[in-house]
């Protein structure tokens, strides 16, 4: 794979920290010097500053981009876009074409980023916008668990990498304090007893300043007071999703969601397509539905809706 080799050239330049000759690279990687030269030129046109001298090539600086050559060890195929309408649209086309599970679509920015309930997801540069194509062996009724799984994965990564106490708001928002730092959108094609694909879209506010119109939003940079490595965040999120997928069918996932959530026990208003329900959020059931008890004492199981914490 061209990108994998380009990635290895990049890794070698980065590892050496000094000049490496074309011959040394060619010997180490088992490719011709002309191929080395081509990969170096391709890296340069991606924005890598690489000096060439009689001693060889030296990496001076790297652009802050989520290019596939940064992740040559990833088993999954990664499609990268500088700008796209929505990674969900690309992923849907790819999923219908039959690409393998785990395929990832990532964009530096989106012009038509989509949120839940047809909202716009403002997607400036320096965030992470990704859709991962999954083909889980579960029935369609269990599919909402995938949202929970992705939310758990993102919250765990934010906590473990940065010590920022991310929490989960049903159904799948990741918050820091009361502010949203990540949103998740899942789209699937399924029959009753078989899921063809579930595309999980993750929009994570990383280094971009949050737009003024999004007063209930925050970013990692705003929480930490410094920018962070988007590459590190992306790799950690992908690793964690990989790990969490093994837990998709058992109770472990629900327990993790409960441990990280901030919705249960609160008075909530749930706005659905066909009305709204107010009451106390008691639990989530095995499919990820929110169990709410209204003032009259009736229990409601809500699979999808907008949740507002009343207090
Ligand atoms: C929400 O909270 O409303 C969900 C937001 C999901 C945004 C992500 S960004 C990557 C992917 N592409 C999109 O157009 N949307 C999702």
mmCIF file of C-alpha atoms and ligand atoms in Angstrom:
data_model
loop_
_atom_site.group_PDB
_atom_site.id
_atom_site.type_symbol
_atom_site.label_atom_id
_atom_site.label_comp_id
_atom_site.label_asym_id
_atom_site.label_seq_id
_atom_site.Cartn_x
_atom_site.Cartn_y
_atom_site.Cartn_z
ATOM 1 C CA UNK A 1 0.000 0.000 0.000
ATOM 2 C CA UNK A 2 1.408 3.347 -1.111
ATOM 3 C CA UNK A 3 0.248 5.191 1.999
ATOM 4 C CA UNK A 4 1.684 2.610 4.344
ATOM 5 C CA UNK A 5 5.130 2.966 2.736
ATOM 6 C CA UNK A 6 4.888 6.750 2.705
ATOM 7 C CA UNK A 7 4.000 6.480 6.382
ATOM 8 C CA UNK A 8 7.052 4.364 7.043
ATOM 9 C CA UNK A 9 9.301 6.912 5.324
ATOM 10 C CA UNK A 10 7.769 9.546 7.589
ATOM 11 C CA UNK A 11 8.250 7.392 10.699
ATOM 12 C CA UNK A 12 11.917 6.800 9.803
ATOM 13 C CA UNK A 13 12.570 10.513 9.296
ATOM 14 C CA UNK A 14 10.836 11.271 12.580
ATOM 15 C CA UNK A 15 12.663 8.520 14.459
ATOM 16 C CA UNK A 16 16.109 9.601 13.302
ATOM 17 C CA UNK A 17 15.608 13.263 14.261
ATOM 18 C CA UNK A 18 18.518 14.113 11.983
ATOM 19 C CA UNK A 19 19.399 13.694 8.289
ATOM 20 C CA UNK A 20 18.948 10.224 6.802
ATOM 21 C CA UNK A 21 20.370 9.400 3.401
ATOM 22 C CA UNK A 22 18.142 8.175 0.598
ATOM 23 C CA UNK A 23 20.308 5.066 0.480
ATOM 24 C CA UNK A 24 19.822 4.286 4.164
ATOM 25 C CA UNK A 25 16.052 4.722 3.815
ATOM 26 C CA UNK A 26 15.983 2.589 0.710
ATOM 27 C CA UNK A 27 17.923 -0.207 2.441
ATOM 28 C CA UNK A 28 15.894 -0.041 5.645
ATOM 29 C CA UNK A 29 12.516 -0.071 3.894
ATOM 30 C CA UNK A 30 13.404 -2.362 1.004
ATOM 31 C CA UNK A 31 12.387 0.123 -1.702
ATOM 32 C CA UNK A 32 14.351 1.908 -4.432
ATOM 33 C CA UNK A 33 15.912 5.340 -3.909
ATOM 34 C CA UNK A 34 13.552 6.688 -6.554
ATOM 35 C CA UNK A 35 10.575 5.471 -4.477
ATOM 36 C CA UNK A 36 12.057 7.120 -1.378
ATOM 37 C CA UNK A 37 12.385 10.354 -3.333
ATOM 38 C CA UNK A 38 8.762 10.083 -4.556
ATOM 39 C CA UNK A 39 7.437 9.509 -1.033
ATOM 40 C CA UNK A 40 9.491 12.442 0.280
ATOM 41 C CA UNK A 41 8.051 14.677 -2.443
ATOM 42 C CA UNK A 42 4.556 13.498 -1.702
ATOM 43 C CA UNK A 43 5.082 14.255 2.010
ATOM 44 C CA UNK A 44 6.350 17.714 1.072
ATOM 45 C CA UNK A 45 3.252 18.403 -0.976
ATOM 46 C CA UNK A 46 1.142 17.353 2.064
ATOM 47 C CA UNK A 47 2.847 20.145 4.029
ATOM 48 C CA UNK A 48 5.755 18.310 5.699
ATOM 49 C CA UNK A 49 8.834 20.507 5.746
ATOM 50 C CA UNK A 50 11.695 18.212 4.721
ATOM 51 C CA UNK A 51 15.150 19.600 4.018
ATOM 52 C CA UNK A 52 17.330 17.803 1.492
ATOM 53 C CA UNK A 53 21.130 18.116 1.710
ATOM 54 C CA UNK A 54 24.228 16.071 0.879
ATOM 55 C CA UNK A 55 23.614 14.219 4.179
ATOM 56 C CA UNK A 56 20.122 13.209 3.138
ATOM 57 C CA UNK A 57 16.605 14.147 4.172
ATOM 58 C CA UNK A 58 15.691 15.812 7.456
ATOM 59 C CA UNK A 59 12.170 16.321 8.784
ATOM 60 C CA UNK A 60 11.849 19.880 10.062
ATOM 61 C CA UNK A 61 8.141 20.110 10.825
ATOM 62 C CA UNK A 62 4.862 18.298 10.287
ATOM 63 C CA UNK A 63 1.446 19.771 9.531
ATOM 64 C CA UNK A 64 -1.257 19.159 12.137
ATOM 65 C CA UNK A 65 -3.292 16.919 9.851
ATOM 66 C CA UNK A 66 -4.877 13.508 10.282
ATOM 67 C CA UNK A 67 -3.294 12.098 7.133
ATOM 68 C CA UNK A 68 -3.249 8.314 6.613
ATOM 69 C CA UNK A 69 0.567 8.381 6.405
ATOM 70 C CA UNK A 70 0.596 9.388 10.090
ATOM 71 C CA UNK A 71 -0.980 6.056 11.021
ATOM 72 C CA UNK A 72 0.792 3.395 8.927
ATOM 73 C CA UNK A 73 0.203 0.773 11.620
ATOM 74 C CA UNK A 74 -3.608 1.077 11.493
ATOM 75 C CA UNK A 75 -5.134 -2.154 10.296
ATOM 76 C CA UNK A 76 -8.238 -0.344 9.116
ATOM 77 C CA UNK A 77 -8.448 1.629 5.905
ATOM 78 C CA UNK A 78 -8.556 5.358 6.526
ATOM 79 C CA UNK A 79 -10.027 7.812 4.009
ATOM 80 C CA UNK A 80 -8.861 11.351 4.640
ATOM 81 C CA UNK A 81 -10.415 14.579 3.330
ATOM 82 C CA UNK A 82 -9.219 18.145 3.776
ATOM 83 C CA UNK A 83 -12.817 19.229 3.365
ATOM 84 C CA UNK A 84 -15.972 17.241 2.759
ATOM 85 C CA UNK A 85 -19.722 17.830 2.936
ATOM 86 C CA UNK A 86 -20.138 15.245 5.679
ATOM 87 C CA UNK A 87 -18.103 12.179 6.599
ATOM 88 C CA UNK A 88 -21.494 10.471 7.088
ATOM 89 C CA UNK A 89 -22.281 10.844 3.380
ATOM 90 C CA UNK A 90 -18.929 9.418 2.297
ATOM 91 C CA UNK A 91 -19.227 6.563 4.787
ATOM 92 C CA UNK A 92 -22.728 5.703 3.605
ATOM 93 C CA UNK A 93 -21.517 5.384 0.003
ATOM 94 C CA UNK A 94 -18.560 3.267 1.097
ATOM 95 C CA UNK A 95 -20.697 1.037 3.316
ATOM 96 C CA UNK A 96 -23.139 0.418 0.468
ATOM 97 C CA UNK A 97 -20.186 -0.497 -1.767
ATOM 98 C CA UNK A 98 -19.308 -3.174 0.782
ATOM 99 C CA UNK A 99 -16.069 -1.858 2.349
ATOM 100 C CA UNK A 100 -14.860 -3.841 5.300
ATOM 101 C CA UNK A 101 -15.851 -3.216 8.903
ATOM 102 C CA UNK A 102 -13.595 -0.742 10.665
ATOM 103 C CA UNK A 103 -13.146 1.512 7.617
ATOM 104 C CA UNK A 104 -12.713 5.097 8.760
ATOM 105 C CA UNK A 105 -13.566 8.392 7.089
ATOM 106 C CA UNK A 106 -11.943 11.446 8.597
ATOM 107 C CA UNK A 107 -12.102 15.100 7.566
ATOM 108 C CA UNK A 108 -10.181 18.213 8.609
ATOM 109 C CA UNK A 109 -13.389 20.219 8.179
ATOM 110 C CA UNK A 110 -16.938 19.688 6.961
ATOM 111 C CA UNK A 111 -19.154 22.033 4.984
ATOM 112 C CA UNK A 112 -22.362 20.137 5.737
ATOM 113 C CA UNK A 113 -21.645 18.481 9.072
ATOM 114 C CA UNK A 114 -24.815 16.871 10.415
ATOM 115 C CA UNK A 115 -25.964 16.462 13.983
ATOM 116 C CA UNK A 116 -28.830 14.510 15.449
ATOM 117 C CA UNK A 117 -32.380 15.540 14.541
ATOM 118 C CA UNK A 118 -31.208 17.224 11.350
ATOM 119 C CA UNK A 119 -29.187 19.850 13.159
ATOM 120 C CA UNK A 120 -26.064 21.369 11.703
ATOM 121 C CA UNK A 121 -22.739 20.322 13.204
ATOM 122 C CA UNK A 122 -20.391 23.253 12.830
ATOM 123 C CA UNK A 123 -17.105 21.681 11.746
ATOM 124 C CA UNK A 124 -14.178 24.112 11.517
ATOM 125 C CA UNK A 125 -10.563 22.985 11.112
ATOM 126 C CA UNK A 126 -8.826 21.651 14.223
ATOM 127 C CA UNK A 127 -11.667 19.468 15.379
ATOM 128 C CA UNK A 128 -11.950 15.738 14.764
ATOM 129 C CA UNK A 129 -14.726 14.671 12.390
ATOM 130 C CA UNK A 130 -14.828 10.992 11.818
ATOM 131 C CA UNK A 131 -17.186 8.239 10.792
ATOM 132 C CA UNK A 132 -16.354 4.626 11.402
ATOM 133 C CA UNK A 133 -18.153 1.901 9.493
ATOM 134 C CA UNK A 134 -19.095 -1.033 11.705
ATOM 135 C CA UNK A 135 -20.778 -4.303 10.820
ATOM 136 C CA UNK A 136 -21.636 -5.740 14.220
ATOM 137 C CA UNK A 137 -23.227 -9.165 14.516
ATOM 138 C CA UNK A 138 -26.192 -7.889 16.524
ATOM 139 C CA UNK A 139 -29.895 -7.507 15.807
ATOM 140 C CA UNK A 140 -31.329 -4.118 14.900
ATOM 141 C CA UNK A 141 -32.972 -3.665 18.328
ATOM 142 C CA UNK A 142 -29.549 -3.707 19.956
ATOM 143 C CA UNK A 143 -28.134 -1.123 17.569
ATOM 144 C CA UNK A 144 -28.648 1.870 19.930
ATOM 145 C CA UNK A 145 -26.013 0.251 22.119
ATOM 146 C CA UNK A 146 -23.489 1.318 19.526
ATOM 147 C CA UNK A 147 -24.151 4.950 20.391
ATOM 148 C CA UNK A 148 -23.556 4.194 24.036
ATOM 149 C CA UNK A 149 -20.383 2.341 23.145
ATOM 150 C CA UNK A 150 -18.962 5.238 21.153
ATOM 151 C CA UNK A 151 -19.845 7.751 23.855
ATOM 152 C CA UNK A 152 -18.228 5.583 26.544
ATOM 153 C CA UNK A 153 -15.093 5.244 24.394
ATOM 154 C CA UNK A 154 -14.732 9.002 23.837
ATOM 155 C CA UNK A 155 -15.356 9.881 27.491
ATOM 156 C CA UNK A 156 -12.799 7.314 28.642
ATOM 157 C CA UNK A 157 -10.189 8.674 26.249
ATOM 158 C CA UNK A 158 -10.752 12.269 27.389
ATOM 159 C CA UNK A 159 -10.407 11.164 31.016
ATOM 160 C CA UNK A 160 -7.372 8.970 30.547
ATOM 161 C CA UNK A 161 -5.360 11.206 28.194
ATOM 162 C CA UNK A 162 -6.082 14.543 29.834
ATOM 163 C CA UNK A 163 -7.622 13.904 33.244
ATOM 164 C CA UNK A 164 -10.653 15.932 32.155
ATOM 165 C CA UNK A 165 -13.748 14.506 33.813
ATOM 166 C CA UNK A 166 -15.955 13.947 30.771
ATOM 167 C CA UNK A 167 -19.460 12.665 31.513
ATOM 168 C CA UNK A 168 -22.267 11.249 29.373
ATOM 169 C CA UNK A 169 -25.677 12.708 28.750
ATOM 170 C CA UNK A 170 -28.269 10.368 27.325
ATOM 171 C CA UNK A 171 -28.451 9.348 24.563
ATOM 172 C CA UNK A 172 -24.897 10.049 23.410
ATOM 173 C CA UNK A 173 -23.486 13.437 24.231
ATOM 174 C CA UNK A 174 -20.143 13.774 25.922
ATOM 175 C CA UNK A 175 -20.034 16.772 28.248
ATOM 176 C CA UNK A 176 -17.440 18.500 30.333
ATOM 177 C CA UNK A 177 -19.197 20.302 33.136
ATOM 178 C CA UNK A 178 -22.517 21.182 31.535
ATOM 179 C CA UNK A 179 -20.967 21.849 28.127
ATOM 180 C CA UNK A 180 -20.909 19.572 25.120
ATOM 181 C CA UNK A 181 -17.486 18.534 23.864
ATOM 182 C CA UNK A 182 -18.491 15.683 21.553
ATOM 183 C CA UNK A 183 -21.572 14.570 19.672
ATOM 184 C CA UNK A 184 -22.274 11.176 18.169
ATOM 185 C CA UNK A 185 -24.541 10.302 15.286
ATOM 186 C CA UNK A 186 -25.259 6.753 14.158
ATOM 187 C CA UNK A 187 -26.858 5.763 10.872
ATOM 188 C CA UNK A 188 -27.636 2.209 10.000
ATOM 189 C CA UNK A 189 -29.002 -0.082 7.371
ATOM 190 C CA UNK A 190 -30.546 -3.199 8.796
ATOM 191 C CA UNK A 191 -33.202 -5.845 8.610
ATOM 192 C CA UNK A 192 -34.971 -6.991 11.777
ATOM 193 C CA UNK A 193 -32.427 -9.640 12.637
ATOM 194 C CA UNK A 194 -29.322 -8.425 10.831
ATOM 195 C CA UNK A 195 -27.433 -5.167 10.737
ATOM 196 C CA UNK A 196 -25.741 -4.488 7.392
ATOM 197 C CA UNK A 197 -23.799 -1.554 8.705
ATOM 198 C CA UNK A 198 -23.853 1.054 11.421
ATOM 199 C CA UNK A 199 -21.911 4.199 10.648
ATOM 200 C CA UNK A 200 -20.864 5.963 13.807
ATOM 201 C CA UNK A 201 -20.078 9.644 13.349
ATOM 202 C CA UNK A 202 -18.055 11.371 16.025
ATOM 203 C CA UNK A 203 -17.555 15.123 16.178
ATOM 204 C CA UNK A 204 -15.050 16.088 18.843
ATOM 205 C CA UNK A 205 -14.146 19.675 19.657
ATOM 206 C CA UNK A 206 -10.398 19.495 20.031
ATOM 207 C CA UNK A 207 -8.334 22.596 19.236
ATOM 208 C CA UNK A 208 -10.881 24.843 17.547
ATOM 209 C CA UNK A 209 -12.319 27.725 19.493
ATOM 210 C CA UNK A 210 -15.988 27.107 20.043
ATOM 211 C CA UNK A 211 -18.228 29.369 17.971
ATOM 212 C CA UNK A 212 -20.090 32.086 19.828
ATOM 213 C CA UNK A 213 -23.442 30.672 18.760
ATOM 214 C CA UNK A 214 -22.601 27.439 20.555
ATOM 215 C CA UNK A 215 -22.717 28.727 24.094
ATOM 216 C CA UNK A 216 -23.238 25.275 25.550
ATOM 217 C CA UNK A 217 -20.164 23.848 23.874
ATOM 218 C CA UNK A 218 -16.552 23.493 24.897
ATOM 219 C CA UNK A 219 -13.370 21.991 23.460
ATOM 220 C CA UNK A 220 -10.326 20.215 24.826
ATOM 221 C CA UNK A 221 -8.279 23.339 24.165
ATOM 222 C CA UNK A 222 -10.699 25.468 26.156
ATOM 223 C CA UNK A 223 -10.732 23.015 29.047
ATOM 224 C CA UNK A 224 -6.946 22.575 29.173
ATOM 225 C CA UNK A 225 -5.850 26.035 28.118
ATOM 226 C CA UNK A 226 -3.537 24.540 25.463
ATOM 227 C CA UNK A 227 -3.876 22.714 22.162
ATOM 228 C CA UNK A 228 -3.486 18.944 22.164
ATOM 229 C CA UNK A 229 -2.338 16.376 19.600
ATOM 230 C CA UNK A 230 -5.298 15.492 17.405
ATOM 231 C CA UNK A 231 -3.379 12.488 16.137
ATOM 232 C CA UNK A 232 -3.037 11.100 19.637
ATOM 233 C CA UNK A 233 -6.722 11.693 20.343
ATOM 234 C CA UNK A 234 -7.790 10.024 17.096
ATOM 235 C CA UNK A 235 -5.629 6.946 17.656
ATOM 236 C CA UNK A 236 -6.834 6.599 21.252
ATOM 237 C CA UNK A 237 -10.500 6.911 20.249
ATOM 238 C CA UNK A 238 -10.082 4.276 17.524
ATOM 239 C CA UNK A 239 -8.271 1.930 19.932
ATOM 240 C CA UNK A 240 -10.922 2.382 22.599
ATOM 241 C CA UNK A 241 -13.767 1.754 20.135
ATOM 242 C CA UNK A 242 -11.973 -1.404 19.078
ATOM 243 C CA UNK A 243 -11.785 -2.526 22.701
ATOM 244 C CA UNK A 244 -15.349 -1.528 23.540
ATOM 245 C CA UNK A 245 -16.788 -3.418 20.573
ATOM 246 C CA UNK A 246 -15.999 -6.662 22.336
ATOM 247 C CA UNK A 247 -18.329 -5.523 25.132
ATOM 248 C CA UNK A 248 -21.202 -4.627 22.823
ATOM 249 C CA UNK A 249 -23.458 -7.515 23.758
ATOM 250 C CA UNK A 250 -22.879 -8.001 27.494
ATOM 251 C CA UNK A 251 -23.854 -5.937 30.560
ATOM 252 C CA UNK A 252 -20.363 -4.448 30.838
ATOM 253 C CA UNK A 253 -21.148 -1.672 28.387
ATOM 254 C CA UNK A 254 -24.304 -0.618 30.248
ATOM 255 C CA UNK A 255 -22.400 -0.600 33.520
ATOM 256 C CA UNK A 256 -19.694 1.594 32.066
ATOM 257 C CA UNK A 257 -22.268 3.980 30.625
ATOM 258 C CA UNK A 258 -24.039 4.167 34.008
ATOM 259 C CA UNK A 259 -20.739 4.866 35.762
ATOM 260 C CA UNK A 260 -19.945 7.771 33.411
ATOM 261 C CA UNK A 261 -23.429 9.255 32.994
ATOM 262 C CA UNK A 262 -24.876 12.461 34.381
ATOM 263 C CA UNK A 263 -28.519 11.920 33.307
ATOM 264 C CA UNK A 264 -29.780 9.185 35.637
ATOM 265 C CA UNK A 265 -31.425 10.509 38.759
ATOM 266 C CA UNK A 266 -32.143 13.880 37.163
ATOM 267 C CA UNK A 267 -35.496 15.415 36.261
ATOM 268 C CA UNK A 268 -35.536 15.517 32.503
ATOM 269 C CA UNK A 269 -37.590 16.674 29.577
ATOM 270 C CA UNK A 270 -37.389 14.399 26.549
ATOM 271 C CA UNK A 271 -38.422 15.948 23.260
ATOM 272 C CA UNK A 272 -39.384 13.348 20.689
ATOM 273 C CA UNK A 273 -40.656 13.599 17.155
ATOM 274 C CA UNK A 274 -44.201 12.983 18.385
ATOM 275 C CA UNK A 275 -44.302 14.910 21.658
ATOM 276 C CA UNK A 276 -42.483 15.289 24.936
ATOM 277 C CA UNK A 277 -42.239 13.561 28.282
ATOM 278 C CA UNK A 278 -41.164 15.017 31.603
ATOM 279 C CA UNK A 279 -40.122 12.940 34.547
ATOM 280 C CA UNK A 280 -37.238 11.409 36.447
ATOM 281 C CA UNK A 281 -34.596 9.491 34.488
ATOM 282 C CA UNK A 282 -34.313 6.172 36.316
ATOM 283 C CA UNK A 283 -32.096 3.931 34.231
ATOM 284 C CA UNK A 284 -31.216 2.714 30.770
ATOM 285 C CA UNK A 285 -32.504 -0.663 29.663
ATOM 286 C CA UNK A 286 -30.609 -3.372 27.876
ATOM 287 C CA UNK A 287 -31.097 -1.676 24.486
ATOM 288 C CA UNK A 288 -29.958 1.715 25.658
ATOM 289 C CA UNK A 289 -33.496 3.127 25.983
ATOM 290 C CA UNK A 290 -33.943 5.692 28.752
ATOM 291 C CA UNK A 291 -36.430 4.673 31.422
ATOM 292 C CA UNK A 292 -38.330 7.728 32.684
ATOM 293 C CA UNK A 293 -41.008 7.850 35.389
ATOM 294 C CA UNK A 294 -43.492 10.674 34.833
ATOM 295 C CA UNK A 295 -45.387 12.572 37.547
ATOM 296 C CA UNK A 296 -48.278 10.123 37.406
ATOM 297 C CA UNK A 297 -45.872 7.279 38.098
ATOM 298 C CA UNK A 298 -46.017 5.728 34.609
ATOM 299 C CA UNK A 299 -42.803 4.333 33.200
ATOM 300 C CA UNK A 300 -41.695 5.234 29.671
ATOM 301 C CA UNK A 301 -38.935 3.575 27.681
ATOM 302 C CA UNK A 302 -37.548 6.103 25.243
ATOM 303 C CA UNK A 303 -35.329 4.938 22.410
ATOM 304 C CA UNK A 304 -34.640 8.287 20.751
ATOM 305 C CA UNK A 305 -35.136 11.924 21.609
ATOM 306 C CA UNK A 306 -33.538 15.075 22.813
ATOM 307 C CA UNK A 307 -32.833 15.099 26.525
ATOM 308 C CA UNK A 308 -32.872 18.281 28.559
ATOM 309 C CA UNK A 309 -31.665 18.116 32.139
ATOM 310 C CA UNK A 310 -34.076 20.165 34.247
ATOM 311 C CA UNK A 311 -31.903 20.000 37.359
HETATM 312 C C1 LIG B 1 -24.984 15.466 17.606
HETATM 313 O O1 LIG B 1 -24.623 15.617 18.771
HETATM 314 O O2 LIG B 1 -25.977 16.050 17.177
HETATM 315 C C2 LIG B 1 -24.194 14.533 16.731
HETATM 316 C C3 LIG B 1 -23.070 15.235 16.029
HETATM 317 C C4 LIG B 1 -22.268 14.321 15.132
HETATM 318 C C5 LIG B 1 -21.221 15.060 14.339
HETATM 319 C C6 LIG B 1 -20.315 14.136 13.589
HETATM 320 S S1 LIG B 1 -18.909 14.949 12.918
HETATM 321 C C7 LIG B 1 -18.484 13.533 12.013
HETATM 322 C C8 LIG B 1 -19.778 13.010 11.449
HETATM 323 N N1 LIG B 1 -20.106 13.716 10.232
HETATM 324 C C9 LIG B 1 -21.225 14.438 10.366
HETATM 325 O O3 LIG B 1 -21.728 15.125 9.459
HETATM 326 N N2 LIG B 1 -21.733 14.297 11.575
HETATM 327 C C10 LIG B 1 -20.922 13.414 12.405
#
